[in-house]
Amino acid sequence: MPKAQELADPDSPGSAADRLLAWYDRSRRRLPWRSDPGECADPYHVWLSEIMLQQTTVATVGPYFQRFLEKWPTVEALAAAPLDDVLHAWAGLGYYARARNLHKCARTVASSHNGVFPDTEDALLTLPGIGRYTAAAVAAIAFGRRAVVVDGNVERVMARLFRVGEPLPDSKPALTALADKCTPTARAGDYAQAVMDVGATICTPKRPKCTICPIVDLCAGRDIAETLPARKPKPQKPTRRGVAFWIVRPDGAVLFRRRTESGLLGGMMEPPSSDWVADAEPETAPPVETIDQTPLVGTVRHTFTHFHLELAIHHCRVEGDTEAPQDARWVMPDRFGDLALPTVMKKIVRHAMKAG
DNA sequence: AAGACGGGGTT
DNA sequence: AACCCAGTCTT
C-alpha cells in the first residue's frame, strides 16, 4: 500500500486530486443544487441539499429539493414556516429528525446569524443537524475553504485507492487521515464533489467501473475493489407486530393522530395503532369506542433501520358524534394529501382504501 | 462506544 | 425477499 507520506502534493500537477478535478471538469453532472462552473454556490442551497442527501440518493432528493426551494426560497422563509409544513414537505424522505433539525437550524441562522450561514467548519458544526461531514461539505462547496469531506463515497474511494483491509467502522480514522492527505487547498469544493461523484458513478459499491476511472493507475486496491471497504457484520433485524386501526365515521372521516415529537417517525401523522411488539401478541383495542371492528385481509409490511414491522389493519366504525382523542383528529379522504404521512403510513392508507 | 433513526436500489 | 447503503444525535 502506498504510504500516505509518499503521496504527491495534492496541489501539484499529476496528483490524484489534480486528476480528479480534471475528470470533474470534463464530466461534471448537472444537479439542481450545483452552481454553474465558475459561479458561487448559494450556501442555503448547498446546506439544504447536503442535509437531504444524508442517507439518501441523488434521484430521490431532486424533486424534494425543487419543491422546498419553490416554497421557501430563502433560509428566512424556511425559518418562518410552521414545523408541520416542513414535515409535510419532507414526508417520504425518511429520517424525520433531519427535517426537525433542518427547521431548527433555519431558525437559528435567521435569528442568531442575521440569516447568513456561518462560513467556517467550526461555526457550522454548532448548528442543529450539521455534523462533521456536512460542516466540511458546506465550508468547502459554499465557501471554498479547504476541508476534509468524508462521506460513504469518500470512504470507499480511499479504502480502494490505499487498499485498506481493516473493516469499517474501525478504519474510519485511517480513511479520514488518507482523505486529508489527498485534499488540495485550491478548488476545495470542486474537489470534494469530484471524489464523491467518482464514488457515486465509477467507484461504486458493486461492479466498480475501474476501466473508466481517472485514477485507476494510482489505485492499490483495483484488483480487489469490489471487496472494499470491508465492514463488520451487522446484527439481523427482529420483527415487530402491531395492529393499525382504520377508524371511520359515518360521514367518511378517518381518525389520524400525531406521533410524539421525538423518536421513530417523530411528529409525523398516522392512523392510530397498538404498540409494536417483538415477542408478544399486539393489543387489539382501538383508542375510541367502536360500533364494529373487522380485520382486513392481508398485512402491511415495512422495514425500518433496525426492525421489520408487520401490521394487521382493523377497519372500525364509530358513531357520528365520536370525539377525537388528544393529539388525534378526523380527516376527510380528500384531505389526506395535507397530512405529513411517512411511507409506512401511506401503505396503511392504501391498504385500507383498497379493502374498504 | 453503541444504538436509534427511513427509504430506495440491487440482486 | 434478502441484502446493501450510511450522517447525526442520543444515551
Coordinates of C-alpha atoms (C1' of nucleotides) in Angstrom, one line a residue:
Chain A
M1 CA 0.0 0.0 0.0
P2 CA 1.3 3.4 -0.9
K3 CA 2.4 5.3 2.2
A4 CA 0.4 8.5 2.7
Q5 CA 3.6 10.5 3.2
E6 CA 4.8 9.4 -0.2
L7 CA 1.8 10.8 -1.9
A8 CA 2.2 13.6 -4.4
D9 CA 1.4 17.1 -3.1
P10 CA -2.4 17.3 -3.8
D11 CA -1.9 20.8 -5.2
S12 CA 0.7 19.6 -7.8
P13 CA 0.0 18.5 -11.3
G14 CA -0.5 14.8 -11.7
S15 CA -1.6 14.2 -8.2
A16 CA -4.8 12.2 -7.6
A17 CA -6.6 15.4 -6.7
D18 CA -5.4 17.1 -9.9
R19 CA -6.7 14.2 -12.0
L20 CA -10.0 14.0 -10.2
L21 CA -10.5 17.7 -10.7
A22 CA -9.7 17.4 -14.4
W23 CA -12.2 14.5 -14.7
Y24 CA -14.8 16.6 -12.8
D25 CA -14.3 19.5 -15.3
R26 CA -14.9 17.1 -18.2
S27 CA -17.8 15.2 -16.9
R28 CA -19.5 17.3 -14.3
R29 CA -23.0 16.2 -13.6
R30 CA -25.7 18.9 -13.7
L31 CA -27.6 18.8 -10.4
P32 CA -30.3 21.1 -9.2
W33 CA -28.3 22.4 -6.3
R34 CA -25.0 22.6 -8.1
S35 CA -23.8 26.0 -9.4
D36 CA -22.6 26.6 -12.9
P37 CA -18.9 26.3 -13.5
G38 CA -17.2 29.4 -12.1
E39 CA -20.3 30.6 -10.2
C40 CA -20.6 30.8 -6.5
A41 CA -22.8 28.3 -4.9
D42 CA -25.6 29.6 -2.6
P43 CA -24.9 28.4 1.0
Y44 CA -28.6 27.9 1.6
H45 CA -28.9 25.6 -1.5
V46 CA -25.7 23.8 -0.5
W47 CA -26.9 23.3 3.1
L48 CA -30.4 22.2 2.1
S49 CA -29.1 19.7 -0.5
E50 CA -26.5 18.3 1.8
I51 CA -29.0 17.6 4.6
M52 CA -31.3 16.0 2.1
L53 CA -28.5 13.9 0.6
Q54 CA -27.6 12.4 4.0
Q55 CA -28.5 8.7 3.6
T56 CA -30.5 9.5 0.5
T57 CA -29.8 9.1 -3.2
V58 CA -29.5 12.0 -5.7
A59 CA -32.5 10.7 -7.7
T60 CA -34.8 10.8 -4.6
V61 CA -33.6 14.2 -3.4
G62 CA -34.1 16.0 -6.7
P63 CA -37.9 16.7 -6.6
Y64 CA -37.9 17.4 -2.9
F65 CA -35.1 20.0 -3.3
Q66 CA -37.0 21.7 -6.1
R67 CA -40.2 21.8 -4.1
F68 CA -38.5 23.1 -0.9
L69 CA -36.9 26.0 -2.9
E70 CA -40.2 26.9 -4.5
K71 CA -42.0 27.0 -1.2
W72 CA -39.1 28.5 0.8
P73 CA -36.7 30.5 -1.5
T74 CA -34.5 31.7 1.5
V75 CA -33.4 30.4 4.8
E76 CA -35.6 33.1 6.4
A77 CA -38.6 31.9 4.6
L78 CA -37.9 28.4 5.8
A79 CA -37.4 29.7 9.3
A80 CA -40.8 31.4 9.2
A81 CA -42.6 28.2 8.2
P82 CA -44.6 26.1 10.7
L83 CA -42.8 22.8 11.6
D84 CA -45.8 20.8 10.3
D85 CA -45.4 22.3 6.9
V86 CA -41.8 21.3 6.8
L87 CA -42.6 17.8 7.9
H88 CA -45.3 17.6 5.3
A89 CA -42.9 18.6 2.6
W90 CA -40.3 16.2 3.9
A91 CA -42.7 13.2 4.1
G92 CA -41.3 10.2 2.3
L93 CA -37.6 11.3 2.6
G94 CA -37.2 9.4 5.9
Y95 CA -35.0 10.1 9.0
Y96 CA -37.5 12.8 10.1
A97 CA -35.1 14.1 12.8
R98 CA -33.4 15.7 9.8
A99 CA -36.5 17.7 9.0
R100 CA -36.9 18.8 12.6
N101 CA -33.2 19.8 12.8
L102 CA -33.4 21.5 9.4
H103 CA -36.2 23.7 10.7
K104 CA -34.3 24.4 14.0
C105 CA -31.2 25.2 12.1
A106 CA -33.0 27.6 9.8
R107 CA -34.5 29.4 12.8
T108 CA -31.0 29.6 14.4
V109 CA -29.4 31.0 11.3
A110 CA -32.3 33.5 10.8
S111 CA -32.4 34.7 14.5
S112 CA -28.7 34.4 15.6
H113 CA -26.8 34.9 12.4
N114 CA -28.9 37.6 10.6
G115 CA -30.0 35.0 8.0
V116 CA -26.4 34.4 6.9
F117 CA -24.8 31.0 7.2
P118 CA -21.5 30.9 9.1
D119 CA -18.6 30.3 6.8
T120 CA -16.3 28.2 8.9
E121 CA -16.4 24.5 9.7
D122 CA -16.3 25.1 13.5
A123 CA -19.2 27.5 13.4
L124 CA -21.3 25.3 11.1
L125 CA -20.7 22.3 13.4
T126 CA -22.5 24.1 16.2
L127 CA -25.8 24.2 14.2
P128 CA -28.5 21.6 14.6
G129 CA -28.3 18.7 12.1
I130 CA -24.8 19.7 10.9
G131 CA -22.2 17.1 11.8
R132 CA -18.6 16.6 10.6
Y133 CA -19.5 15.6 7.1
T134 CA -22.0 18.4 6.4
A135 CA -19.9 21.1 8.1
A136 CA -16.9 20.2 5.9
A137 CA -19.1 19.9 2.7
V138 CA -20.7 23.3 3.2
A139 CA -17.4 25.0 4.2
A140 CA -15.8 23.6 1.0
I141 CA -18.6 23.8 -1.5
A142 CA -20.3 27.1 -0.5
F143 CA -17.3 29.0 0.9
G144 CA -14.3 27.5 -0.9
R145 CA -12.5 26.6 2.3
R146 CA -10.2 23.6 2.4
A147 CA -12.0 21.0 4.5
V148 CA -11.7 17.2 4.7
V149 CA -15.0 16.0 3.4
V150 CA -15.7 12.3 4.2
D151 CA -18.9 10.6 3.3
G152 CA -19.5 7.0 2.4
N153 CA -18.3 7.6 -1.2
V154 CA -15.0 9.1 0.0
E155 CA -14.5 6.2 2.5
R156 CA -14.9 3.7 -0.3
V157 CA -12.6 5.5 -2.7
M158 CA -9.9 5.8 -0.1
A159 CA -10.3 2.2 1.1
R160 CA -9.7 1.1 -2.5
L161 CA -7.1 3.6 -3.5
F162 CA -4.9 2.7 -0.5
R163 CA -6.1 -0.9 -0.2
V164 CA -7.3 -0.6 3.4
G165 CA -8.3 -4.0 4.6
E166 CA -9.4 -3.1 8.1
P167 CA -13.2 -3.1 8.3
L168 CA -15.4 -0.1 8.9
P169 CA -16.2 1.5 11.3
D170 CA -12.8 0.8 12.9
S171 CA -11.0 2.0 9.8
K172 CA -12.8 5.4 9.8
P173 CA -10.0 7.4 11.4
A174 CA -7.4 6.0 9.0
L175 CA -9.7 6.7 6.0
T176 CA -10.2 10.2 7.2
A177 CA -6.4 10.7 7.5
L178 CA -5.9 9.4 4.0
A179 CA -8.7 11.7 2.7
D180 CA -6.9 14.6 4.4
K181 CA -3.6 13.8 2.6
C182 CA -5.4 13.8 -0.7
T183 CA -7.3 17.1 -0.3
P184 CA -5.9 20.1 -2.1
T185 CA -6.0 23.6 -0.9
A186 CA -7.2 25.1 -4.2
R187 CA -10.7 24.4 -5.5
A188 CA -11.7 22.6 -2.3
G189 CA -15.4 22.5 -3.1
D190 CA -14.9 21.1 -6.7
Y191 CA -12.5 18.5 -5.3
A192 CA -15.0 17.3 -2.7
Q193 CA -17.7 17.0 -5.3
A194 CA -15.2 15.3 -7.7
V195 CA -14.4 12.5 -5.2
M196 CA -18.0 12.0 -4.2
D197 CA -19.0 11.9 -7.9
V198 CA -16.4 9.3 -8.7
G199 CA -17.6 7.2 -5.8
A200 CA -21.2 7.5 -6.8
T201 CA -20.8 6.8 -10.5
I202 CA -17.5 4.9 -11.1
C203 CA -16.1 3.6 -7.8
T204 CA -19.5 2.1 -6.9
P205 CA -20.1 -0.5 -4.1
K206 CA -20.8 -3.3 -6.6
R207 CA -19.3 -3.7 -10.1
P208 CA -17.0 -0.7 -10.0
K209 CA -16.2 0.7 -13.4
C210 CA -12.4 0.6 -13.0
T211 CA -11.8 0.7 -16.7
I212 CA -13.0 4.3 -16.9
C213 CA -11.7 5.5 -13.6
P214 CA -9.4 8.6 -13.9
I215 CA -7.1 7.4 -11.1
V216 CA -7.1 3.6 -11.7
D217 CA -3.3 3.5 -12.3
L218 CA -2.8 5.0 -8.8
C219 CA -5.2 2.5 -7.2
A220 CA -3.6 -0.1 -4.9
G221 CA -6.8 -2.0 -4.5
R222 CA -8.1 -2.2 -8.1
D223 CA -7.7 -6.0 -8.2
I224 CA -10.0 -6.4 -5.2
A225 CA -12.0 -3.3 -5.4
E226 CA -15.4 -4.9 -5.0
T227 CA -14.4 -6.4 -1.7
L228 CA -13.5 -3.0 -0.2
P229 CA -14.2 -1.4 2.1
A230 CA -14.7 -4.4 4.4
R231 CA -17.5 -4.0 7.0
K232 CA -18.2 -5.5 10.3
P233 CA -21.2 -7.9 10.1
K234 CA -24.4 -6.3 11.2
P235 CA -26.9 -7.9 13.6
Q236 CA -30.1 -9.2 11.9
K237 CA -33.4 -7.3 12.4
P238 CA -36.1 -8.6 14.7
T239 CA -39.8 -8.5 13.5
R240 CA -42.3 -6.4 15.5
R241 CA -46.0 -6.8 15.1
G242 CA -48.9 -4.4 15.6
V243 CA -52.5 -3.6 14.8
A244 CA -53.4 -0.3 13.0
F245 CA -56.9 1.0 13.3
W246 CA -58.7 2.4 10.3
I247 CA -61.5 4.2 12.2
V248 CA -64.3 5.6 10.0
R249 CA -67.1 8.0 11.0
P250 CA -70.5 7.8 9.2
D251 CA -69.6 10.9 7.2
G252 CA -66.4 9.2 5.9
A253 CA -63.9 11.0 8.1
V254 CA -61.0 8.8 9.3
L255 CA -59.1 9.2 12.5
F256 CA -55.4 10.2 12.4
R257 CA -53.1 11.2 15.2
R258 CA -49.8 13.0 15.5
R259 CA -46.8 10.9 16.8
T260 CA -44.8 12.3 19.7
E261 CA -42.1 14.8 18.8
S262 CA -39.1 12.6 19.4
G263 CA -38.3 9.0 18.4
L264 CA -39.4 6.9 15.5
L265 CA -41.3 9.0 12.9
G266 CA -41.4 11.8 15.4
G267 CA -44.0 14.4 14.7
M268 CA -45.5 12.6 11.8
M269 CA -49.2 11.6 11.3
E270 CA -50.5 8.1 11.5
P271 CA -53.7 6.1 11.8
P272 CA -53.8 5.0 15.5
S273 CA -52.1 1.7 16.2
S274 CA -51.3 -0.6 19.0
D275 CA -47.7 -0.8 20.4
W276 CA -45.4 -2.6 18.0
V277 CA -44.1 -5.7 19.9
A278 CA -41.5 -8.2 19.2
D279 CA -42.3 -11.2 21.4
A280 CA -46.0 -10.8 22.2
E281 CA -49.4 -10.5 20.7
P282 CA -50.3 -6.9 20.0
E283 CA -53.2 -5.2 21.7
T284 CA -56.4 -5.1 19.6
A285 CA -58.4 -2.5 21.4
P286 CA -58.9 0.7 19.4
P287 CA -58.4 4.1 21.1
V288 CA -62.1 5.1 20.8
E289 CA -65.4 3.3 21.4
T290 CA -66.5 1.5 18.2
I291 CA -69.7 0.0 16.7
D292 CA -67.8 -2.8 15.0
Q293 CA -64.3 -3.9 14.2
T294 CA -63.2 -6.1 11.2
P295 CA -59.7 -7.3 10.5
L296 CA -58.9 -6.7 6.8
V297 CA -57.4 -9.4 4.7
G298 CA -53.6 -9.2 4.4
T299 CA -51.0 -7.2 6.3
V300 CA -48.8 -4.2 5.7
R301 CA -45.0 -4.8 5.9
H302 CA -42.3 -2.3 6.2
T303 CA -38.7 -2.4 7.2
F304 CA -37.1 0.3 9.3
T305 CA -33.4 0.7 10.1
H306 CA -33.3 -1.8 12.9
F307 CA -36.5 -3.9 12.7
H308 CA -39.1 -5.3 10.4
L309 CA -42.7 -4.3 11.0
E310 CA -45.8 -6.4 10.2
L311 CA -49.1 -4.6 10.7
A312 CA -52.7 -6.1 10.7
I313 CA -55.3 -3.5 9.7
H314 CA -58.6 -3.4 11.6
H315 CA -61.5 -1.5 10.0
C316 CA -63.6 0.1 12.7
R317 CA -66.9 2.1 12.5
V318 CA -67.9 4.6 15.2
E319 CA -70.9 6.8 16.0
G320 CA -71.1 10.2 14.2
D321 CA -70.5 12.2 17.4
T322 CA -67.3 10.4 18.4
E323 CA -64.7 12.8 19.7
A324 CA -61.1 12.6 18.5
P325 CA -58.7 11.8 21.4
Q326 CA -55.9 14.1 22.4
D327 CA -53.4 14.6 19.5
A328 CA -55.8 13.0 17.1
R329 CA -58.3 14.5 14.6
W330 CA -60.8 13.5 12.0
V331 CA -59.8 13.8 8.4
M332 CA -61.9 13.5 5.2
P333 CA -60.3 11.4 2.4
D334 CA -59.9 14.4 0.1
R335 CA -57.7 16.0 2.7
F336 CA -55.3 13.0 3.2
G337 CA -52.9 14.8 1.0
D338 CA -52.5 17.5 3.6
L339 CA -51.1 15.1 6.1
A340 CA -47.4 14.5 6.9
L341 CA -47.6 10.8 6.3
P342 CA -44.4 8.7 6.3
T343 CA -44.1 5.9 3.8
V344 CA -45.3 3.1 6.1
M345 CA -48.4 5.1 7.0
K346 CA -49.2 5.7 3.2
K347 CA -49.0 1.9 2.9
I348 CA -51.7 1.6 5.6
V349 CA -53.9 4.2 3.9
R350 CA -53.6 2.4 0.5
H351 CA -54.3 -0.9 2.1
A352 CA -57.4 0.3 3.9
M353 CA -58.8 2.3 0.9
K354 CA -58.3 -0.7 -1.4
A355 CA -60.0 -3.1 1.0
G356 CA -62.7 -0.7 2.2
Chain B
dA1 C1' -18.9 3.2 22.2
dA2 C1' -23.3 1.7 20.8
dG3 C1' -27.8 2.2 19.3
dA4 C1' -31.7 4.9 17.1
dC5 C1' -33.3 6.6 13.1
dG6 C1' -36.3 5.5 6.7
dG7 C1' -36.4 4.5 2.4
dG8 C1' -34.8 3.3 -2.0
dG9 C1' -31.9 0.4 -5.0
dT10 C1' -29.8 -4.0 -6.4
dT11 C1' -29.6 -8.8 -6.7
Chain C
dA1 C1' -37.5 -11.4 -0.2
dA2 C1' -32.9 -10.6 1.3
dC3 C1' -29.3 -7.7 1.3
dC4 C1' -26.8 -3.1 0.8
dC5 C1' -26.1 1.7 1.7
dA6 C1' -24.9 5.5 5.6
dG7 C1' -24.7 11.0 8.7
dT8 C1' -26.3 12.9 13.1
dC9 C1' -28.0 12.7 17.6
dT10 C1' -28.8 10.4 21.8
dT11 C1' -27.7 7.5 25.5

